[in-house]
Tab-separated table of C-alpha atoms in Angstrom:
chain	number	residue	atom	x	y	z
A	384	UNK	CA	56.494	127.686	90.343
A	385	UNK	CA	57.560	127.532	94.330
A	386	UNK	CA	55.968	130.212	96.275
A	387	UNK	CA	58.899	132.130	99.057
A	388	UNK	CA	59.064	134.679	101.191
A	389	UNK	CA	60.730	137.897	99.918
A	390	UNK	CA	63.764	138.609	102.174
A	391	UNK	CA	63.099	140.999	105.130
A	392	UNK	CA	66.566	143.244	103.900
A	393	UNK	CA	64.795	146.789	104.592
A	394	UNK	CA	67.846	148.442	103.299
A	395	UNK	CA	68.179	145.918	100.030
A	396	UNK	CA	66.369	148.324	97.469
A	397	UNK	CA	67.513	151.578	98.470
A	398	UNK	CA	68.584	152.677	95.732
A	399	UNK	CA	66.656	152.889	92.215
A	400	UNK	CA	67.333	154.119	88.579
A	401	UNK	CA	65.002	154.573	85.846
A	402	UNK	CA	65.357	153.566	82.842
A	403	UNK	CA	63.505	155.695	79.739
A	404	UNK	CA	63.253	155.882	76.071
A	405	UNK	CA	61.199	155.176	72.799
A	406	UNK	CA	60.382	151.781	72.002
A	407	UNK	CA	62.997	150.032	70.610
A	408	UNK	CA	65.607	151.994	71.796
A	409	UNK	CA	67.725	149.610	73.947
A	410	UNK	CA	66.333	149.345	77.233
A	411	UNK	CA	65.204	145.454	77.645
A	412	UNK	CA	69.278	144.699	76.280
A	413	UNK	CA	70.039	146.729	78.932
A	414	UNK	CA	68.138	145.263	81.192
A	415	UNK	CA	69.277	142.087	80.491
A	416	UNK	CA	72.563	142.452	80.350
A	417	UNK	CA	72.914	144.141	83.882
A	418	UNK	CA	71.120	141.212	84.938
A	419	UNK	CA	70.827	137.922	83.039
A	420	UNK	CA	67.395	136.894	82.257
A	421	UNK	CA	65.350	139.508	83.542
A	422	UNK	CA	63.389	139.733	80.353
A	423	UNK	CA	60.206	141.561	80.145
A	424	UNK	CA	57.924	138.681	79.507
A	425	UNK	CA	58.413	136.940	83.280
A	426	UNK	CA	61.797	137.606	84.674
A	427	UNK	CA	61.709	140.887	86.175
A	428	UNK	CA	61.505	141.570	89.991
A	429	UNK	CA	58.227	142.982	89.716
A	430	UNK	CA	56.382	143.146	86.462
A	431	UNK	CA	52.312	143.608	85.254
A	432	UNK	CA	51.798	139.874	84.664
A	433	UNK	CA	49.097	141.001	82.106
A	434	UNK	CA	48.497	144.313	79.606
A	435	UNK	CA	50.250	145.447	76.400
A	436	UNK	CA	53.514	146.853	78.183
A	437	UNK	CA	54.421	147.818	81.786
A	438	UNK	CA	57.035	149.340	83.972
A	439	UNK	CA	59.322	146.654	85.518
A	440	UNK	CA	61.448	147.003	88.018
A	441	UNK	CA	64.364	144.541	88.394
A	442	UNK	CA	66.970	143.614	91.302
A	443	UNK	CA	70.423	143.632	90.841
A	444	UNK	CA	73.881	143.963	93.005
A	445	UNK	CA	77.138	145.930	92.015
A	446	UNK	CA	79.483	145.071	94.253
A	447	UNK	CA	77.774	145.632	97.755
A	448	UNK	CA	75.569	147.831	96.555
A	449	UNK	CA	71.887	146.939	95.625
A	450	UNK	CA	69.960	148.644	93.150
A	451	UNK	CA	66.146	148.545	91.665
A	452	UNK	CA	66.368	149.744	88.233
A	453	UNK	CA	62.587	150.634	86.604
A	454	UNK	CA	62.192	149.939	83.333
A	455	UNK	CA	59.535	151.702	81.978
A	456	UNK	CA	57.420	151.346	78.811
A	457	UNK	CA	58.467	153.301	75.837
A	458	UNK	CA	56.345	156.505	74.190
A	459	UNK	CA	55.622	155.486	70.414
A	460	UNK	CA	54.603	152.103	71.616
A	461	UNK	CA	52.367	150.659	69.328
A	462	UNK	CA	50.061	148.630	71.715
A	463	UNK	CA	49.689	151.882	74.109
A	464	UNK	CA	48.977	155.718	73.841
A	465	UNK	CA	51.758	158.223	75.130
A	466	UNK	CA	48.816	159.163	77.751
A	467	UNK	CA	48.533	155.803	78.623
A	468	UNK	CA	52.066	155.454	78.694
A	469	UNK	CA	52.731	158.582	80.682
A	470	UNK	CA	50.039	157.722	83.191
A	471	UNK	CA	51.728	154.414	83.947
A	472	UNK	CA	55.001	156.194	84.909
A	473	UNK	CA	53.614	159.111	86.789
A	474	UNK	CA	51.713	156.407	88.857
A	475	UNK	CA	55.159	154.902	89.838
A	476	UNK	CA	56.819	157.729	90.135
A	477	UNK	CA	54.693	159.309	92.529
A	478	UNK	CA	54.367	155.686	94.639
A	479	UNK	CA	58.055	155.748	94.645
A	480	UNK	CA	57.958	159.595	95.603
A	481	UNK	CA	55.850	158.687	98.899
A	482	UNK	CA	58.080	155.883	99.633
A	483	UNK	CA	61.329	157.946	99.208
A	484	UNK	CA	62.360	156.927	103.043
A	485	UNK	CA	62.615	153.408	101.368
A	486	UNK	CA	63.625	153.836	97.963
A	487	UNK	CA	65.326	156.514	97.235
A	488	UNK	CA	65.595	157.190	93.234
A	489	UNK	CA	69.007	158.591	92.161
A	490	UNK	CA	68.921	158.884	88.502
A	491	UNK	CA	66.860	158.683	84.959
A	492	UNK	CA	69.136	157.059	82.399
A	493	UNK	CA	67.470	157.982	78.648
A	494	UNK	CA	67.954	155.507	75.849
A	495	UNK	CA	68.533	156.053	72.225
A	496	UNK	CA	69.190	153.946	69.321
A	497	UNK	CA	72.140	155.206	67.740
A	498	UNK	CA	71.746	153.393	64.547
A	499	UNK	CA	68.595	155.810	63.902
A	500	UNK	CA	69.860	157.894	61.437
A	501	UNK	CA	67.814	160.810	62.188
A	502	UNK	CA	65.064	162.508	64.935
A	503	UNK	CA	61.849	162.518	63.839
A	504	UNK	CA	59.019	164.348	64.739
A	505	UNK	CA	57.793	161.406	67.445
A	506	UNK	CA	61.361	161.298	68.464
A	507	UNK	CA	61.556	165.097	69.529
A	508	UNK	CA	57.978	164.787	71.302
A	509	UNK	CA	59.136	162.115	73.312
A	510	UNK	CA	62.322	163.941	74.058
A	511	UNK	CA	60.508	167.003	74.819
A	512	UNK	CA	57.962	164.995	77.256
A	513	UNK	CA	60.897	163.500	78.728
A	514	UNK	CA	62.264	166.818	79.899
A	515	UNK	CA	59.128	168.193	81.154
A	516	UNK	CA	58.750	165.219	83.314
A	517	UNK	CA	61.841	165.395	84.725
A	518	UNK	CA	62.178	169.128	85.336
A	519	UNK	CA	65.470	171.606	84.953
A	520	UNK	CA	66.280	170.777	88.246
A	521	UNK	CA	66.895	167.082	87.990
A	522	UNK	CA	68.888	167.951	84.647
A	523	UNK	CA	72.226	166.767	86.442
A	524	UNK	CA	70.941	163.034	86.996
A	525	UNK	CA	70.348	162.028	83.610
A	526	UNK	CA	72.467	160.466	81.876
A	527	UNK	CA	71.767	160.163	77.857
A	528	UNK	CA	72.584	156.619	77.185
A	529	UNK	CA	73.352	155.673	72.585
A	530	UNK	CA	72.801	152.035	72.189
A	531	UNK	CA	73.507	149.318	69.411
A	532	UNK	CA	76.745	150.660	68.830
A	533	UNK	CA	77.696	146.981	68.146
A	534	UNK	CA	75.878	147.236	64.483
A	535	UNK	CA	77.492	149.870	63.048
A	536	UNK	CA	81.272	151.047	62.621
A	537	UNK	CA	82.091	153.574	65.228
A	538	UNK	CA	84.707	154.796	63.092
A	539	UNK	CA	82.183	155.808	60.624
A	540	UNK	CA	82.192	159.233	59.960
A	541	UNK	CA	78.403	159.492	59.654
A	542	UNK	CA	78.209	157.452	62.843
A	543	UNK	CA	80.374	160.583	64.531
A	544	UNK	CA	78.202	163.211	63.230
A	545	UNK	CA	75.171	161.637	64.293
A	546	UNK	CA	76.727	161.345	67.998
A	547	UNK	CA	77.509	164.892	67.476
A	548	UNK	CA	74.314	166.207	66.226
A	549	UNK	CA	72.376	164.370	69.638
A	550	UNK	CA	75.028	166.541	71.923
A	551	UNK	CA	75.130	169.783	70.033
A	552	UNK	CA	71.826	170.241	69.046
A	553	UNK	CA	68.751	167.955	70.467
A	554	UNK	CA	70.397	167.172	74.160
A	555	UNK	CA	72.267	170.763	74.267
A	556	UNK	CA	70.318	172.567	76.712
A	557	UNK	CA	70.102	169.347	79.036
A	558	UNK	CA	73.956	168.796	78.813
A	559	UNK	CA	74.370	172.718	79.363
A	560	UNK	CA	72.529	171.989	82.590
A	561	UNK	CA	74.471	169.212	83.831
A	562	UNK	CA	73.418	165.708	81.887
A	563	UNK	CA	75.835	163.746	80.214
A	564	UNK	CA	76.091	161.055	77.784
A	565	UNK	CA	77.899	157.839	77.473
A	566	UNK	CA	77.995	154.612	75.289
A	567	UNK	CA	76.383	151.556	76.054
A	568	UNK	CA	78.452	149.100	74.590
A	569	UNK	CA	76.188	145.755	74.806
A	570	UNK	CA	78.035	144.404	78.215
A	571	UNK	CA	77.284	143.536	81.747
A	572	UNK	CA	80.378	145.329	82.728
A	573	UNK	CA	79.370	148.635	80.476
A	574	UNK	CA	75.649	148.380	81.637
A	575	UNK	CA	77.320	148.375	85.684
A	576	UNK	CA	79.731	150.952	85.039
A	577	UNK	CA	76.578	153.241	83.720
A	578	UNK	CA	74.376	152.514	86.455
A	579	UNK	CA	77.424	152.950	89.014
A	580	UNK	CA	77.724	156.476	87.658
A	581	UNK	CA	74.216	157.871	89.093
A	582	UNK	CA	74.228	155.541	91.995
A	583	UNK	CA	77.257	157.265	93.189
A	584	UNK	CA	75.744	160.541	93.776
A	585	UNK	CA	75.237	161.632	97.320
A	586	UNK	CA	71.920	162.667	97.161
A	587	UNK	CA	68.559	161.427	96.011
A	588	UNK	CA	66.709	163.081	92.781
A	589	UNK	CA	62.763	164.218	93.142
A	590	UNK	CA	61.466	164.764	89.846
A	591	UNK	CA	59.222	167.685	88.195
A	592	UNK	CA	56.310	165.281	87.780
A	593	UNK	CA	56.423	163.652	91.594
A	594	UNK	CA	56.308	167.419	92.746
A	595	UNK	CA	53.354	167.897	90.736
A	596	UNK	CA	51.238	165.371	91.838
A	597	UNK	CA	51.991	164.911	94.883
A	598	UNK	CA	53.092	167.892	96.667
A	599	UNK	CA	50.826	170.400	94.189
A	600	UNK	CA	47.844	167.672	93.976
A	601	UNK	CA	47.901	168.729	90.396
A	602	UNK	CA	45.893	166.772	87.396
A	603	UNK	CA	47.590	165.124	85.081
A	604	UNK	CA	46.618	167.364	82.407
A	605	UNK	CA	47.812	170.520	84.153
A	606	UNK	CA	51.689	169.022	85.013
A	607	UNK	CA	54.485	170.288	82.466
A	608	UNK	CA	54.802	166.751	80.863
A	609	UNK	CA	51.060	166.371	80.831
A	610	UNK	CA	50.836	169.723	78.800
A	611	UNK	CA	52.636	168.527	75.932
A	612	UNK	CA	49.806	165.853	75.393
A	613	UNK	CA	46.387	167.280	76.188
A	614	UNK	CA	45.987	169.537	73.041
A	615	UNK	CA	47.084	166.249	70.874
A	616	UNK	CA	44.278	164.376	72.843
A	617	UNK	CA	41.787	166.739	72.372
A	618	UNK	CA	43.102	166.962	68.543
A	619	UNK	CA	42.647	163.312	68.285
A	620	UNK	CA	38.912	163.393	70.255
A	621	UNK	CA	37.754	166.355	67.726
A	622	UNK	CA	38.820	164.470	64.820
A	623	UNK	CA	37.550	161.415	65.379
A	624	UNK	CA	34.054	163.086	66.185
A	625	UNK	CA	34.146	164.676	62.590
A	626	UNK	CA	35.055	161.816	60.420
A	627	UNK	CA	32.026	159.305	62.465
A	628	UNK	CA	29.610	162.506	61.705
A	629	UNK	CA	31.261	162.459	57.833
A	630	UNK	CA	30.601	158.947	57.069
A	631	UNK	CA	27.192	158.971	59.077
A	632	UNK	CA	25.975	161.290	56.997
A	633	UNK	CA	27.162	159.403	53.911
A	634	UNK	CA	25.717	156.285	55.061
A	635	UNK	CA	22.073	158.066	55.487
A	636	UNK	CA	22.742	158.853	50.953
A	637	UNK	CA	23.968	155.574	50.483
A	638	UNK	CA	21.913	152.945	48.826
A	639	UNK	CA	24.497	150.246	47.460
A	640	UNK	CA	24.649	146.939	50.521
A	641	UNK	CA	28.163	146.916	49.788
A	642	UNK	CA	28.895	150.702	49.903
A	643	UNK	CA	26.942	150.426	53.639
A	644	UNK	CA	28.639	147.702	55.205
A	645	UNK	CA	32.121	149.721	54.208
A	646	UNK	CA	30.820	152.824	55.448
A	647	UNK	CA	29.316	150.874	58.707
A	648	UNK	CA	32.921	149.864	59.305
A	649	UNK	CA	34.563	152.840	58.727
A	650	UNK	CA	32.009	154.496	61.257
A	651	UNK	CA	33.290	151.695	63.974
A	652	UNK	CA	36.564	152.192	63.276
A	653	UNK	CA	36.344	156.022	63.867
A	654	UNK	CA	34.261	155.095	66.994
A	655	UNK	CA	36.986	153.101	68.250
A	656	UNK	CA	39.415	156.188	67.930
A	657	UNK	CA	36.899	158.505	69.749
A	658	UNK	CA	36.517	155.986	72.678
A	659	UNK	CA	40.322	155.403	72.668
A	660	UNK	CA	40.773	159.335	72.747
A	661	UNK	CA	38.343	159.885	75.465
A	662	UNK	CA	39.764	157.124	77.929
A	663	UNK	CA	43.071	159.300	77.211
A	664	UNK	CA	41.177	162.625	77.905
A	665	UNK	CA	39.770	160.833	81.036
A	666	UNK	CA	43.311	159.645	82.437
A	667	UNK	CA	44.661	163.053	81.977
A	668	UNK	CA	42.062	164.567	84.440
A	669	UNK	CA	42.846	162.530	87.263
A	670	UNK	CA	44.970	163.238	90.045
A	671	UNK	CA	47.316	160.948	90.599
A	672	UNK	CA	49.124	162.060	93.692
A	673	UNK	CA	46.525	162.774	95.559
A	674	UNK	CA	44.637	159.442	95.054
A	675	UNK	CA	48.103	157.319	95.805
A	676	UNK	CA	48.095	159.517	99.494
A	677	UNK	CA	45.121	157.875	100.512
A	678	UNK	CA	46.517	154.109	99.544
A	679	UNK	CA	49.866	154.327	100.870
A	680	UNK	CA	51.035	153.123	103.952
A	681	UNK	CA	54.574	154.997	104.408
A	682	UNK	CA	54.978	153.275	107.001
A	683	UNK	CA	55.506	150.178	105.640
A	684	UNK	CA	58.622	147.857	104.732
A	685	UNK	CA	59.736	148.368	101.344
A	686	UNK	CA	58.699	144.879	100.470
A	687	UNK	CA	54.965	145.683	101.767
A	688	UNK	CA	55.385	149.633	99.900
A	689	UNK	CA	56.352	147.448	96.463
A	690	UNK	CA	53.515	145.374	96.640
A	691	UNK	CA	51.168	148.332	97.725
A	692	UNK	CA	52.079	149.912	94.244
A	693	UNK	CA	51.733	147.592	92.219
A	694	UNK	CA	48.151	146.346	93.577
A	695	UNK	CA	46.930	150.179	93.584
A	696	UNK	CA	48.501	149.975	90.067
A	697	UNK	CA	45.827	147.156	89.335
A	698	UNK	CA	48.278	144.202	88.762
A	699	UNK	CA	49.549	140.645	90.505
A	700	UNK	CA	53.097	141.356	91.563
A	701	UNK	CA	55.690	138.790	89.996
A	702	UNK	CA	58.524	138.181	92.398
A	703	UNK	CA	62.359	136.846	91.143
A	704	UNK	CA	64.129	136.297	94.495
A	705	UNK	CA	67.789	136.394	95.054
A	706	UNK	CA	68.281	132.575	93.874
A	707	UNK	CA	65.640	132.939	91.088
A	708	UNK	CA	62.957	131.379	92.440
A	709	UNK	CA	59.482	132.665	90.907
A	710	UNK	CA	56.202	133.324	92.980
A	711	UNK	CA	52.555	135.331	92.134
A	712	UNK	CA	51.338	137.683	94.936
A	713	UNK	CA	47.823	138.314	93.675
């Protein structure tokens, strides 16, 4: 692994898009299709090198124009909580926020498996958390993106009235206010043509969630998005607490060695929920804008503001350059 300098191009990563969905729902196809090999084990511009999932952001060029698309980690991710998850984005968001002179984001692109053949109740959450993040405001930069079209026959008439069902009834009131949706259909020239779309508008998008925390130095807990998950934290925290006080008090009756050790693992198990629920309760409370105000020099090049991020973010910054080469930036 050669070590280079990143190129001095101020002007290189103007532009950014940002890439959202539920896991599974397209995005690292995208990704990779828009530009080859930027998986989301080691590939990507600038990536967590270690943790569960991460947001990514990768470097690509349409024509003369370069563009930084974030990839971001997926609610109803198995390996992280949607706090945790939400957290992660609202930290980049607001970095990128404070850095708008350098990178300036101009749209949210949502994915969604099309071959899903209906919403569910996680589905609609994450929808609904989407929204709130982005605010009514920024409705007219998204741009609701199906995916996987490739396994199933679009001429399918249940195929057609699922399409339908997404515009008329879950994505109405966004498409009322100005999003739109389009087809990705599994090709670097599709994937370019989407991106194109939002790069094209004139101005910049700020987000619900970056005027939040940073200009109203709210808590997490307290933004729109952040609303939708505090009660199901503190659901989570309350019943964890019941079932370790259930099966301590059945453990104090319980004579059998056997019986113990299964009630003794049951009790860690519920412990491991309560501690998981609290670190979520904890993240919620903090302030993310206004901590990130304090550790951000705006001053900076955008190669200096992307490194900032990610080491206030708590990770080693993995670097693709133009020609490929890899280097760590610890």
């Amino acid at each position: 692994m050669s070590s280079r300098r990143l190129p001095r191009d101020r002007d290189r990563f103007a532009n950014m898009a940002l890439l959202m969905g539920s896991t599974g729902s397209g995005k690292s196809r995208f990704i990779n299709k828009l530009k080859e090999g930027a998986t989301l084990e080691s590939h990507s511009l600038y990536s967590y090198i270690e943790g569960t999932s991460s947001c990514q952001i990768v470097q690509t060029r349409i024509g003369r124009t370069n563009i930084a698309v974030v990839d971001s980690p997926g609610f109803n991710d198995t390996r992280m909580s949607d706090t945790e998850v939400l957290a992660e984005i609202a930290s980049v968001l607001s970095c990128q926020y404070l850095l708008e002179n350098k990178l300036k984001l101009r749209g949210i692109l949502y994915l969604r498996d099309i071959t899903k053949a209906r919403m569910e109740g996680s589905d609609v959450r994450t929808l609904e958390l989407f929204s709130k993040l982005i605010g009514k405001e920024a409705f007219p930069h998204v741009v609701f993106v199906t995916t996987k079209w490739g396994l199933l026959d679009e001429r399918s008439l249940r195929v057609a009235e699922r399409e339908m069902e997404l515009k008329e009834d879950f994505w109405k009131e966004m498409i009322l206010e100005g999003s739109y949706v389009t087809r990705f259909q599994d090709t670097k020239d599709s994937a370019e043509g989407i991106i194109s779309q939002i790069v094209g508008d004139a101005n910049p998008v700020i987000l619900q969630i970056q005027h939040e925390l940073v200009d109203k130095d709210m808590e997490l807990a307290a933004t729109s998005a952040g609303t939708v998950l505090a009660p199901i934290v503190e659901e989570r925290l309350g019943a964890s607490q019941t079932k370790i006080q259930r099966f301590q008090d059945r453990l104090e009756g319980e004579t059998n060695n056997t019986r113990q050790s299964s009630v003794l693992l049951e009790i860690r198990k519920a412990e491991k929920e309560r501690d998981q629920a609290q670190a979520d309760k904890d993240r919620l409370t903090k302030k993310v804008g206004t901590d990130l105000k304090s550790r951000i020099n705006v001053s900076e090049t955008w190669q200096g503001a992307l490194r900032t991020i990610f080491t206030v973010l708590g990770a080693a910054l993995s670097v693709v350059s133009v020609t490929g080469t890899t280097c760590i930036i610890m």
